[in-house]
Coordinates of C-alpha atoms in Angstrom, one line a residue:
M1 CA -44.0 36.6 -3.8
K2 CA -40.9 38.8 -3.8
N3 CA -37.7 37.5 -2.2
L4 CA -34.3 39.0 -1.5
D5 CA -32.9 37.5 -4.7
Y6 CA -29.8 39.7 -4.8
G7 CA -26.1 39.2 -5.2
I8 CA -23.7 41.5 -3.4
I9 CA -20.5 43.0 -4.7
G10 CA -18.1 45.2 -2.7
N11 CA -14.5 46.1 -1.9
C12 CA -14.4 46.6 1.9
R13 CA -15.3 50.3 1.4
T14 CA -18.8 50.1 0.1
A15 CA -21.2 47.5 -1.5
A16 CA -24.0 47.2 -4.0
L17 CA -27.0 44.8 -4.4
I18 CA -27.7 43.5 -7.9
S19 CA -31.0 41.6 -8.5
K20 CA -31.0 38.3 -10.2
E21 CA -32.1 40.1 -13.4
G22 CA -29.0 42.3 -13.3
S23 CA -30.6 45.5 -11.9
L24 CA -28.4 47.5 -9.6
D25 CA -31.0 48.4 -6.9
W26 CA -28.9 49.5 -3.9
L27 CA -25.6 51.4 -3.9
C28 CA -24.2 53.8 -1.3
L29 CA -21.3 56.1 -2.2
P30 CA -18.6 56.6 -1.2
D31 CA -18.9 54.4 1.8
F32 CA -21.2 51.7 3.3
D33 CA -23.1 54.2 5.4
S34 CA -23.2 57.1 2.8
P35 CA -26.5 58.2 1.2
S36 CA -27.6 55.8 -1.6
V37 CA -27.5 56.7 -5.2
F38 CA -29.7 53.8 -6.3
T39 CA -32.6 53.1 -4.0
K40 CA -35.0 50.9 -5.9
L41 CA -34.7 48.4 -3.1
L42 CA -36.7 50.7 -0.8
D43 CA -38.9 52.3 -3.4
E44 CA -39.8 50.4 -6.6
E45 CA -41.2 53.4 -8.5
N46 CA -39.0 56.3 -7.3
G47 CA -35.8 54.8 -5.9
G48 CA -33.8 54.6 -9.2
C49 CA -31.8 51.7 -10.6
F50 CA -29.2 50.8 -13.2
A51 CA -30.5 47.9 -15.3
F52 CA -30.3 46.2 -18.6
G53 CA -33.7 46.0 -20.4
V54 CA -34.2 43.0 -22.6
S55 CA -37.2 41.3 -24.2
E56 CA -39.1 38.4 -22.6
A57 CA -37.3 36.0 -24.9
Y58 CA -34.2 36.3 -22.7
T59 CA -33.4 33.8 -20.0
I60 CA -31.4 35.4 -17.2
T61 CA -29.2 33.4 -14.8
Q62 CA -26.8 34.7 -12.1
T63 CA -23.9 33.3 -10.2
Y64 CA -20.6 34.3 -8.7
L65 CA -17.4 33.8 -10.6
G66 CA -15.9 30.9 -8.7
N67 CA -14.6 31.8 -5.3
T68 CA -14.6 35.6 -5.8
N69 CA -16.9 38.5 -5.1
I70 CA -17.3 39.1 -8.8
L71 CA -21.0 38.6 -9.8
T72 CA -22.0 37.3 -13.3
T73 CA -25.4 37.7 -14.8
R74 CA -26.0 35.9 -18.1
F75 CA -28.7 37.0 -20.6
E76 CA -29.5 34.5 -23.3
A77 CA -32.0 34.4 -26.2
P78 CA -32.2 33.0 -29.7
E79 CA -30.9 36.2 -31.2
G80 CA -27.8 36.3 -29.0
A81 CA -26.3 36.2 -25.5
F82 CA -24.2 38.4 -23.3
T83 CA -22.8 38.3 -19.7
V84 CA -22.4 41.2 -17.3
F85 CA -19.5 41.0 -14.9
D86 CA -20.1 43.2 -11.9
Y87 CA -17.4 44.0 -9.3
M88 CA -15.8 46.7 -7.3
P89 CA -12.1 46.9 -7.7
R90 CA -10.0 45.7 -4.8
Y91 CA -6.3 44.6 -4.9
R92 CA -3.0 45.3 -3.2
T93 CA -0.8 48.0 -4.5
N94 CA 2.0 47.2 -2.0
E95 CA 2.3 45.4 1.4
E96 CA 0.3 48.1 3.2
K97 CA -2.0 49.6 0.7
H98 CA -5.1 48.5 -1.2
Y99 CA -6.7 50.0 -4.3
M100 CA -10.4 50.1 -3.4
P101 CA -12.0 53.2 -5.1
P102 CA -15.7 54.1 -4.5
E103 CA -16.9 52.8 -7.8
I104 CA -18.6 49.9 -9.6
H105 CA -17.5 48.2 -12.8
R106 CA -20.1 46.6 -15.1
Y107 CA -18.3 44.8 -18.0
I108 CA -20.4 43.3 -20.8
R109 CA -19.0 40.4 -22.7
V110 CA -20.9 39.4 -25.9
T111 CA -20.8 35.6 -26.1
R112 CA -23.0 34.8 -29.1
G113 CA -25.0 36.5 -31.9
A114 CA -26.3 40.0 -31.8
P115 CA -28.2 40.6 -28.5
K116 CA -30.4 43.6 -28.2
V117 CA -30.5 45.7 -25.0
R118 CA -31.6 49.0 -23.4
I119 CA -29.6 50.7 -20.7
L120 CA -31.8 51.9 -17.9
Y121 CA -29.7 54.4 -16.1
D122 CA -31.7 56.2 -13.4
P123 CA -29.6 57.4 -10.4
K124 CA -31.4 59.1 -7.5
I125 CA -28.9 60.9 -5.3
N126 CA -29.2 61.2 -1.5
Y127 CA -31.7 58.4 -0.8
A128 CA -33.8 59.7 -3.8
R129 CA -34.5 63.0 -2.0
E130 CA -33.1 65.2 -4.7
A131 CA -33.8 65.8 -8.4
V132 CA -30.8 65.2 -10.6
K133 CA -29.3 66.5 -13.9
H134 CA -27.0 64.9 -16.4
D135 CA -24.2 66.9 -18.1
V136 CA -22.3 65.2 -20.9
F137 CA -18.6 65.8 -21.2
E138 CA -16.1 64.3 -23.7
T139 CA -15.2 61.2 -21.6
Y140 CA -18.0 60.9 -19.0
I141 CA -21.5 61.7 -18.0
K142 CA -21.7 63.7 -14.8
T143 CA -24.9 63.3 -12.7
Y144 CA -25.4 65.7 -9.9
S145 CA -28.0 67.0 -7.5
V146 CA -30.0 70.1 -8.6
E147 CA -29.9 71.3 -5.0
D148 CA -26.2 70.7 -4.5
S149 CA -24.0 70.4 -7.5
E150 CA -21.2 69.0 -5.4
D151 CA -23.3 65.9 -4.7
K152 CA -22.4 64.0 -7.9
I153 CA -21.3 60.8 -9.6
Y154 CA -19.4 60.1 -12.8
M155 CA -20.3 57.6 -15.5
Y156 CA -17.6 56.4 -17.9
T157 CA -18.7 54.0 -20.6
S158 CA -17.9 52.7 -24.1
V159 CA -21.6 52.9 -25.0
D160 CA -22.8 56.0 -26.8
F161 CA -23.8 58.5 -24.1
N162 CA -27.1 59.3 -25.8
R163 CA -28.1 55.7 -25.7
V164 CA -27.3 55.5 -22.0
L165 CA -29.4 58.5 -21.2
S166 CA -32.3 57.9 -23.6
G167 CA -32.8 54.2 -22.9
E168 CA -33.2 53.4 -26.6
E169 CA -32.7 49.8 -27.7
F170 CA -29.5 48.9 -29.6
T171 CA -27.6 45.9 -30.7
L172 CA -24.5 44.7 -28.8
T173 CA -21.8 44.0 -31.4
D174 CA -18.8 44.1 -29.1
H175 CA -17.8 44.0 -25.5
Q176 CA -18.7 47.1 -23.5
F177 CA -18.0 48.6 -20.1
F178 CA -19.6 50.9 -17.5
V179 CA -17.6 52.5 -14.7
L180 CA -19.7 54.4 -12.2
S181 CA -17.4 56.4 -9.9
Y182 CA -17.9 58.8 -6.9
N183 CA -14.7 60.6 -8.0
Q184 CA -13.6 61.9 -11.4
K185 CA -11.0 59.5 -12.8
L186 CA -7.4 60.7 -13.4
V187 CA -6.5 57.8 -15.7
T188 CA -7.9 56.8 -19.0
I189 CA -10.9 54.5 -18.6
D190 CA -11.2 52.0 -21.5
N191 CA -11.6 48.3 -22.0
N192 CA -7.9 47.6 -21.2
R193 CA -8.1 49.4 -17.9
V194 CA -11.4 47.8 -17.0
L195 CA -10.1 44.3 -17.8
L196 CA -6.9 44.9 -15.9
D197 CA -8.9 45.9 -12.8
Y198 CA -11.1 42.9 -13.3
E199 CA -8.1 40.5 -13.4
R200 CA -6.4 42.1 -10.4
T201 CA -9.7 42.0 -8.4
K202 CA -10.3 38.3 -9.3
V203 CA -6.7 37.4 -8.3
Y204 CA -7.1 39.3 -5.0
W205 CA -10.3 37.4 -4.0
L206 CA -8.9 34.0 -5.1
N207 CA -5.7 34.6 -3.0
W208 CA -7.6 35.7 0.0
I209 CA -10.0 32.7 0.1
N210 CA -7.2 30.3 -0.6
R211 CA -5.8 31.0 2.8
S212 CA -8.9 29.5 4.4
R213 CA -9.4 26.1 5.9
E214 CA -10.8 23.5 3.5
Y215 CA -13.6 21.1 4.3
T216 CA -14.9 17.9 2.9
Q217 CA -18.5 19.1 3.0
Y218 CA -20.1 22.5 2.5
S219 CA -16.8 23.8 1.4
E220 CA -18.1 26.1 -1.4
M221 CA -20.8 27.4 0.9
I222 CA -18.3 28.1 3.7
K223 CA -16.1 30.0 1.3
R224 CA -19.0 32.1 0.1
S225 CA -19.9 33.1 3.6
L226 CA -16.3 34.0 4.3
L227 CA -16.1 36.1 1.2
I228 CA -19.3 37.9 2.2
L229 CA -17.9 38.6 5.7
K230 CA -14.7 39.9 4.3
L231 CA -16.6 42.1 1.8
M232 CA -18.5 43.6 4.8
S233 CA -15.4 44.6 6.8
Y234 CA -14.6 48.3 6.5
Q235 CA -10.9 48.5 5.5
N236 CA -10.3 52.0 6.8
S237 CA -11.1 51.1 10.4
G238 CA -11.5 47.4 10.7
A239 CA -15.2 47.6 11.7
M240 CA -17.6 44.8 10.6
L241 CA -21.0 45.8 9.4
A242 CA -24.1 44.0 10.6
A243 CA -25.6 44.3 7.1
V244 CA -25.2 46.7 4.1
T245 CA -28.9 47.8 4.0
T246 CA -31.4 49.7 6.0
S247 CA -35.1 49.2 6.7
L248 CA -35.6 45.8 5.1
P249 CA -38.6 44.7 7.2
E250 CA -38.5 41.8 9.6
S251 CA -42.2 41.2 8.6
I252 CA -43.9 42.7 5.5
G253 CA -46.1 45.6 6.2
E254 CA -44.9 46.0 9.8
T255 CA -42.6 48.7 11.3
R256 CA -39.6 46.6 12.5
N257 CA -37.4 48.3 10.0
W258 CA -33.9 49.3 11.1
D259 CA -30.6 50.6 9.7
Y260 CA -28.0 47.9 10.1
R261 CA -25.0 49.7 8.4
F262 CA -23.2 49.9 11.7
C263 CA -20.9 47.8 13.9
W264 CA -22.5 45.9 16.8
L265 CA -19.9 44.8 19.3
R266 CA -22.0 41.8 20.4
D267 CA -20.9 40.2 17.1
A268 CA -17.3 40.7 18.0
S269 CA -16.6 37.5 20.0
M270 CA -18.0 35.2 17.4
S271 CA -16.4 37.2 14.6
I272 CA -13.0 36.9 16.0
D273 CA -13.4 33.2 16.9
T274 CA -14.6 32.4 13.4
L275 CA -12.0 34.4 11.5
L276 CA -9.2 33.1 13.6
F277 CA -10.4 29.6 13.3
M278 CA -10.7 29.9 9.5
K279 CA -7.1 31.3 9.3
H280 CA -7.9 34.9 8.6
K281 CA -5.9 36.5 11.3
N282 CA -5.3 39.8 9.5
T283 CA -9.1 40.6 9.2
A284 CA -9.5 39.6 12.8
A285 CA -6.6 41.9 13.8
R286 CA -8.1 44.9 12.1
F287 CA -11.3 44.4 13.9
I288 CA -9.4 44.2 17.2
G289 CA -7.7 47.5 16.2
F290 CA -11.1 49.0 15.8
V291 CA -12.2 47.9 19.2
K292 CA -9.0 49.2 20.8
R293 CA -9.4 52.6 19.3
I294 CA -13.0 52.8 20.6
L295 CA -11.8 51.8 24.1
K296 CA -9.1 54.4 24.1
S297 CA -11.3 57.2 22.9
R298 CA -13.4 57.4 26.0
D299 CA -12.8 54.7 28.6
D300 CA -15.7 55.8 30.8
V301 CA -18.6 55.3 28.3
F302 CA -19.2 52.1 26.4
Q303 CA -21.9 51.6 23.7
I304 CA -23.5 48.5 22.2
M305 CA -22.8 49.7 18.7
Y306 CA -20.7 52.3 16.8
G307 CA -20.5 53.8 13.4
I308 CA -18.0 52.2 11.0
R309 CA -15.4 54.8 11.8
G310 CA -16.1 54.6 15.5
E311 CA -18.8 57.3 15.6
R312 CA -20.8 57.4 18.8
E313 CA -23.9 59.4 17.7
L314 CA -26.1 57.4 15.3
T315 CA -29.1 59.7 15.3
E316 CA -32.2 58.0 13.9
E317 CA -34.2 59.7 11.1
V318 CA -37.3 58.7 9.1
L319 CA -37.4 59.2 5.3
P320 CA -41.1 59.6 4.7
H321 CA -40.7 60.1 0.9
L322 CA -39.7 56.5 0.4
A323 CA -42.4 53.8 0.1
G324 CA -40.3 51.1 1.8
Y325 CA -39.6 47.6 0.8
E326 CA -43.0 46.3 -0.4
N327 CA -44.6 49.4 1.2
S328 CA -43.2 48.5 4.6
R329 CA -42.8 51.9 6.3
P330 CA -41.0 53.7 7.8
V331 CA -37.6 53.8 6.1
R332 CA -35.1 54.7 8.7
I333 CA -31.4 55.9 8.6
G334 CA -29.4 55.9 11.8
N335 CA -30.3 53.7 14.8
A336 CA -31.6 55.0 18.1
A337 CA -30.4 51.7 19.8
Y338 CA -27.0 53.2 20.2
H339 CA -27.9 54.9 23.5
Q340 CA -29.7 51.9 25.0
V341 CA -28.7 50.3 28.3
Q342 CA -27.7 46.8 27.5
N343 CA -25.7 45.1 30.3
D344 CA -24.6 42.3 28.0
S345 CA -22.5 44.5 25.8
L346 CA -19.5 44.6 28.2
G347 CA -19.3 40.9 28.1
Y348 CA -18.7 40.9 24.4
L349 CA -16.1 43.6 24.7
L350 CA -14.1 41.9 27.4
D351 CA -14.3 38.6 25.4
V352 CA -12.7 40.5 22.5
I353 CA -10.1 42.1 24.8
Y354 CA -9.2 38.6 26.2
K355 CA -8.6 37.5 22.6
Y356 CA -6.5 40.6 22.1
Y357 CA -4.2 39.5 24.9
L358 CA -4.1 35.9 23.7
Y359 CA -3.4 36.6 20.0
F360 CA -2.6 40.3 19.3
P361 CA -0.8 41.8 22.3
G362 CA 0.8 45.1 21.4
T363 CA 3.7 47.1 23.0
L364 CA 4.1 47.2 26.7
D365 CA 2.6 50.7 27.0
E366 CA -0.4 49.6 24.9
V367 CA -0.9 46.5 27.0
E368 CA -0.8 48.6 30.2
E369 CA -3.3 51.1 28.7
I370 CA -5.8 48.3 27.8
W371 CA -5.3 46.9 31.3
E372 CA -6.5 50.1 32.9
I373 CA -9.5 50.0 30.6
V374 CA -10.2 46.4 31.7
K375 CA -10.2 47.4 35.3
N376 CA -12.6 50.3 34.6
M377 CA -14.9 48.0 32.6
V378 CA -15.1 45.5 35.5
R379 CA -16.0 48.2 37.9
M380 CA -18.8 49.2 35.6
V381 CA -20.1 45.6 35.3
L382 CA -20.0 45.1 39.0
R383 CA -21.9 48.3 39.4
V384 CA -24.8 47.5 37.0
W385 CA -25.1 43.8 36.5
Q386 CA -27.9 43.5 39.1
K387 CA -29.9 46.2 37.4
A388 CA -32.6 45.8 34.7
D389 CA -31.7 46.6 31.1
Q390 CA -33.1 46.5 27.6
G391 CA -31.4 43.2 26.7
I392 CA -29.8 41.6 23.6
W393 CA -33.0 42.2 21.5
E394 CA -33.0 45.9 22.2
F395 CA -36.4 46.4 23.6
R396 CA -37.2 50.1 23.2
T397 CA -39.8 50.7 25.9
R398 CA -39.1 48.2 28.7
E399 CA -36.3 47.1 31.0
L400 CA -36.1 43.7 32.7
N401 CA -33.6 41.6 34.5
F402 CA -32.7 39.6 31.4
V403 CA -31.0 36.3 32.1
F404 CA -28.7 36.5 29.1
S405 CA -27.6 40.0 30.2
K406 CA -26.6 38.4 33.6
V407 CA -24.8 35.6 31.7
M408 CA -22.8 38.1 29.7
S409 CA -22.0 40.1 32.8
W410 CA -20.5 36.8 34.1
V411 CA -18.6 36.5 30.8
A412 CA -17.2 40.0 31.3
V413 CA -15.9 39.3 34.8
D414 CA -14.7 35.8 33.9
R415 CA -12.7 37.1 30.9
A416 CA -11.3 39.9 33.1
S417 CA -10.1 37.3 35.6
R418 CA -8.5 35.3 32.8
I419 CA -6.8 38.4 31.5
A420 CA -5.5 39.1 35.1
E421 CA -4.1 35.5 35.2
L422 CA -2.3 36.1 31.8
L423 CA -0.7 39.3 33.3
N424 CA 0.2 37.6 36.6
K425 CA -2.1 39.9 38.5
D426 CA -3.2 37.3 41.0
F427 CA -5.0 39.7 43.3
Y428 CA -7.4 40.8 40.6
A429 CA -7.7 37.3 39.2
E430 CA -8.9 35.9 42.5
K431 CA -11.1 38.9 43.4
W432 CA -12.9 38.9 40.0
R433 CA -13.2 35.1 40.0
A434 CA -15.1 35.4 43.3
Q435 CA -17.4 38.1 41.8
A436 CA -18.0 36.0 38.7
D437 CA -19.0 33.1 40.9
L438 CA -21.6 35.4 42.7
I439 CA -23.1 36.4 39.3
K440 CA -23.3 32.7 38.3
K441 CA -25.0 31.8 41.6
D442 CA -27.5 34.6 41.1
V443 CA -28.4 33.4 37.6
H444 CA -28.8 29.8 38.8
E445 CA -31.1 30.9 41.7
K446 CA -33.2 33.5 40.0
G447 CA -33.0 32.7 36.3
W448 CA -34.0 29.0 36.6
N449 CA -37.7 28.1 36.6
E450 CA -38.1 24.8 38.3
E451 CA -41.6 24.3 37.1
M452 CA -40.6 24.8 33.4
H453 CA -37.2 23.1 33.9
C454 CA -35.7 25.9 31.9
F455 CA -33.7 29.1 32.3
T456 CA -36.2 31.9 31.4
Q457 CA -35.9 35.2 29.5
A458 CA -35.9 37.3 32.6
Y459 CA -36.1 37.0 36.4
E460 CA -39.6 38.7 36.1
N461 CA -41.2 36.3 33.6
A462 CA -41.5 32.7 32.5
D463 CA -40.9 33.3 28.8
C464 CA -38.5 31.3 26.6
D465 CA -35.7 33.1 24.8
S466 CA -33.3 31.8 22.1
S467 CA -30.4 33.8 23.4
L468 CA -30.1 31.3 26.3
L469 CA -29.0 28.7 23.8
L470 CA -25.6 30.6 23.9
M471 CA -25.0 29.9 27.6
E472 CA -22.8 26.9 26.7
F473 CA -21.0 28.7 23.8
Y474 CA -19.7 31.4 26.2
G475 CA -18.7 28.9 28.8
F476 CA -21.3 29.7 31.4
I477 CA -22.5 26.2 31.7
E478 CA -21.4 22.7 30.5
A479 CA -23.2 21.0 27.6
S480 CA -23.6 18.0 29.9
D481 CA -25.3 20.0 32.6
E482 CA -28.9 18.7 33.1
R483 CA -30.1 22.3 33.4
Y484 CA -28.7 23.3 30.0
V485 CA -29.9 20.1 28.3
S486 CA -33.4 20.7 29.7
T487 CA -33.3 24.4 28.7
V488 CA -32.4 23.6 25.1
K489 CA -35.2 21.1 24.8
V490 CA -37.8 23.4 26.4
I491 CA -36.7 26.4 24.2
Q492 CA -37.0 24.1 21.2
E493 CA -40.4 22.9 22.2
N494 CA -41.7 26.5 22.7
L495 CA -39.9 28.5 20.0
F496 CA -39.3 26.0 17.2
H497 CA -42.0 26.4 14.5
N498 CA -42.1 25.0 11.0
G499 CA -38.4 24.2 11.0
L500 CA -37.4 27.7 12.3
M501 CA -36.9 29.5 15.5
Y502 CA -38.5 32.6 17.1
R503 CA -36.3 34.8 19.1
Y504 CA -39.1 34.9 21.7
K505 CA -42.8 34.7 21.5
A506 CA -43.9 37.3 24.0
E507 CA -45.2 40.6 22.8
D508 CA -42.7 43.4 22.6
D509 CA -42.8 47.1 21.7
F510 CA -44.4 46.3 18.3
G511 CA -46.5 43.3 19.2
K512 CA -45.8 39.6 18.8
P513 CA -42.9 38.7 16.5
S514 CA -44.1 37.0 13.3
S515 CA -40.9 36.0 11.6
A516 CA -38.0 33.6 12.3
F517 CA -34.6 35.1 13.3
T518 CA -32.2 33.2 11.1
I519 CA -29.3 33.0 13.6
C520 CA -31.5 31.6 16.3
T521 CA -32.1 28.5 14.2
F522 CA -28.3 28.1 13.8
W523 CA -28.0 28.5 17.6
L524 CA -30.5 25.7 18.1
V525 CA -28.5 23.5 15.7
E526 CA -25.3 24.1 17.6
A527 CA -27.0 23.6 21.0
L528 CA -28.6 20.3 19.9
Y529 CA -25.2 19.2 18.5
V530 CA -23.3 19.8 21.8
I531 CA -25.9 18.0 23.9
G532 CA -25.7 14.9 21.7
E533 CA -28.8 15.3 19.5
R534 CA -26.6 15.3 16.4
E535 CA -29.0 13.6 13.9
Q536 CA -31.7 16.0 14.7
A537 CA -29.3 18.9 14.5
K538 CA -28.1 17.8 11.1
E539 CA -31.7 17.5 9.8
I540 CA -32.6 21.0 10.9
F541 CA -29.3 22.4 9.5
E542 CA -29.9 20.8 6.1
S543 CA -33.4 22.4 5.9
L544 CA -32.2 25.8 7.0
I545 CA -29.4 26.1 4.5
S546 CA -31.9 25.3 1.7
Y547 CA -33.5 28.7 2.4
S548 CA -30.4 30.7 1.3
N549 CA -31.0 32.7 -1.9
H550 CA -29.9 31.7 -5.4
V551 CA -26.3 32.7 -4.8
G552 CA -26.0 31.3 -1.2
L553 CA -26.7 34.5 0.8
Y554 CA -28.6 34.8 4.1
S555 CA -30.7 37.6 5.4
E556 CA -31.6 38.4 9.0
D557 CA -35.1 36.8 9.1
L558 CA -37.2 34.1 7.4
D559 CA -41.0 33.8 7.0
F560 CA -42.2 30.8 8.9
E561 CA -44.6 29.7 6.2
T562 CA -43.1 30.6 2.9
K563 CA -39.4 30.6 4.0
R564 CA -38.9 33.9 2.0
Q565 CA -36.0 36.0 3.2
L566 CA -36.7 39.1 5.3
G567 CA -34.8 41.7 7.2
N568 CA -31.5 43.4 6.4
F569 CA -29.3 41.7 3.9
P570 CA -26.9 40.0 3.7
Q571 CA -26.7 39.6 7.5
A572 CA -23.1 39.1 8.7
Y573 CA -24.2 37.3 11.9
S574 CA -26.2 34.8 9.9
H575 CA -23.2 34.0 7.7
L576 CA -21.0 33.6 10.8
A577 CA -23.4 31.3 12.4
F578 CA -23.6 29.2 9.2
I579 CA -19.8 28.8 9.2
N580 CA -19.8 27.8 12.9
T581 CA -22.4 25.2 12.4
A582 CA -21.3 23.9 9.0
V583 CA -17.9 22.9 10.4
L584 CA -19.6 20.7 13.0
F585 CA -20.8 18.4 10.2
S586 CA -17.7 18.2 8.1
E587 CA -14.0 17.3 8.4
E588 CA -11.1 19.5 7.5
K589 CA -9.2 18.5 4.4
Q590 CA -5.6 17.7 5.2
L591 CA -3.0 18.7 2.6
S592 CA -0.2 16.4 1.8
K593 CA 2.9 17.3 3.8
F594 CA 4.6 17.9 0.4
I595 CA 2.0 20.6 -0.6
Q596 CA 2.3 24.1 0.8
P597 CA -1.0 26.1 0.9

């Protein structure tokens, strides 16, 4: 059984996935959402990879270098041993600037004997759609598309170029390096340069994570999740990606395969809360900046998701030439969900704007500009909240009066009322509070099923839905409210299976869901915790975190039976939810008053 046994490296511009055997199977250059140059992840035979071929005598182990985003893969056999250090350079050049080139460094350190290896260098440019050629120059190998010579990458290495291109076996007698760059380098690339970038990158990550809260339990796992979240934030805009991959299936052989290399605003509220709580205000502030730029660009149209630079059109396209992950077709790029009607989306946006006013208020003119946007958004919410939509789970062919969409409509108006209070706009605060109360009353009357003793997925059905576990998190209902307690227990009874949670069980556009949505199980843990079922919550949590992969990463989905990871990877929302639940079961370490962090 194949699993998502990959480590991730990145530098807040792009990222790569490297298998536990050290094979670079997924890399997009120059940015997260650019076409891939290694695509083996989505086509074993034709996708292309960059790997190290060794005999079966070698034992291969993989881990991260301490609390950094530098990945180490150790190859060990009786004849010798070597370690590959994989990273993407990232470090400060001054107070404002970061060095984060679109390139990957693979540094080989011989640790014992005379190990033998073959270099398997097989780039496939533009999602493996185009044939490539290699031209050898004095200091680098240039690989380019036969169809478009401007579509190219550069390989700098201390290994003989012919050995790289031929794949012949040779003996490692000294340390070696590979630098794969989207751009031609203007500085000399040698061992000294590679080691300097390595040390600078290591120090950057250690300094960044050192600013985080420390906990008595799960500390290393929390730090890993924070490092992954930081890696997946796009420095140039502040956007946070849902995942760095596309088309990893929610279920093997099915068609629930989507491109997640975009920014969903529904993640914003939890993202900001978590990053602020963990003392990473700058990362949170950049994301707030991304949201503000979106709002200012067109204040009459709001989407559920955007490109990482704020793009609004994310046209979906199928790549029929790729076999898909374990032959799960189709492979898609782009995501048609961007034009869906989801009435919950403005709730997340206004929750983020409320945090902007609390923590990051700008100049007076900016505050006034955002206030105008808030008023416009409230008008839109009040115009549409009673209408059907496609909901948090992005149904493609149906619209219903989803209860969670109504809840998030309440969140939108509630946060707007709070913003008005902060600005001493009492007229708006009172007016919107009254409207929020009407929405809440409607949900309690139409969303509650007395026979089931549970809030249901939609006004039109009696289905259970995991999203309703978030009603307490967003402040719609108290944890002690009998209706919420009963809802949590009924949802658990209906959707909890083999230690994991369904999003919902009812058939959707593609049939009945067959995998567990990782974040929903974290939501259940939090819900059980707040209603007082803490021992049960801890038991489920301990089982769930055992399903992370070999380096502590979480995907979007899990198989109910085998617990293999499925869906896009790593999933930012899963890591956020892990942090939010882990801190429930641990105490923060308190530094001595004589020690400064």
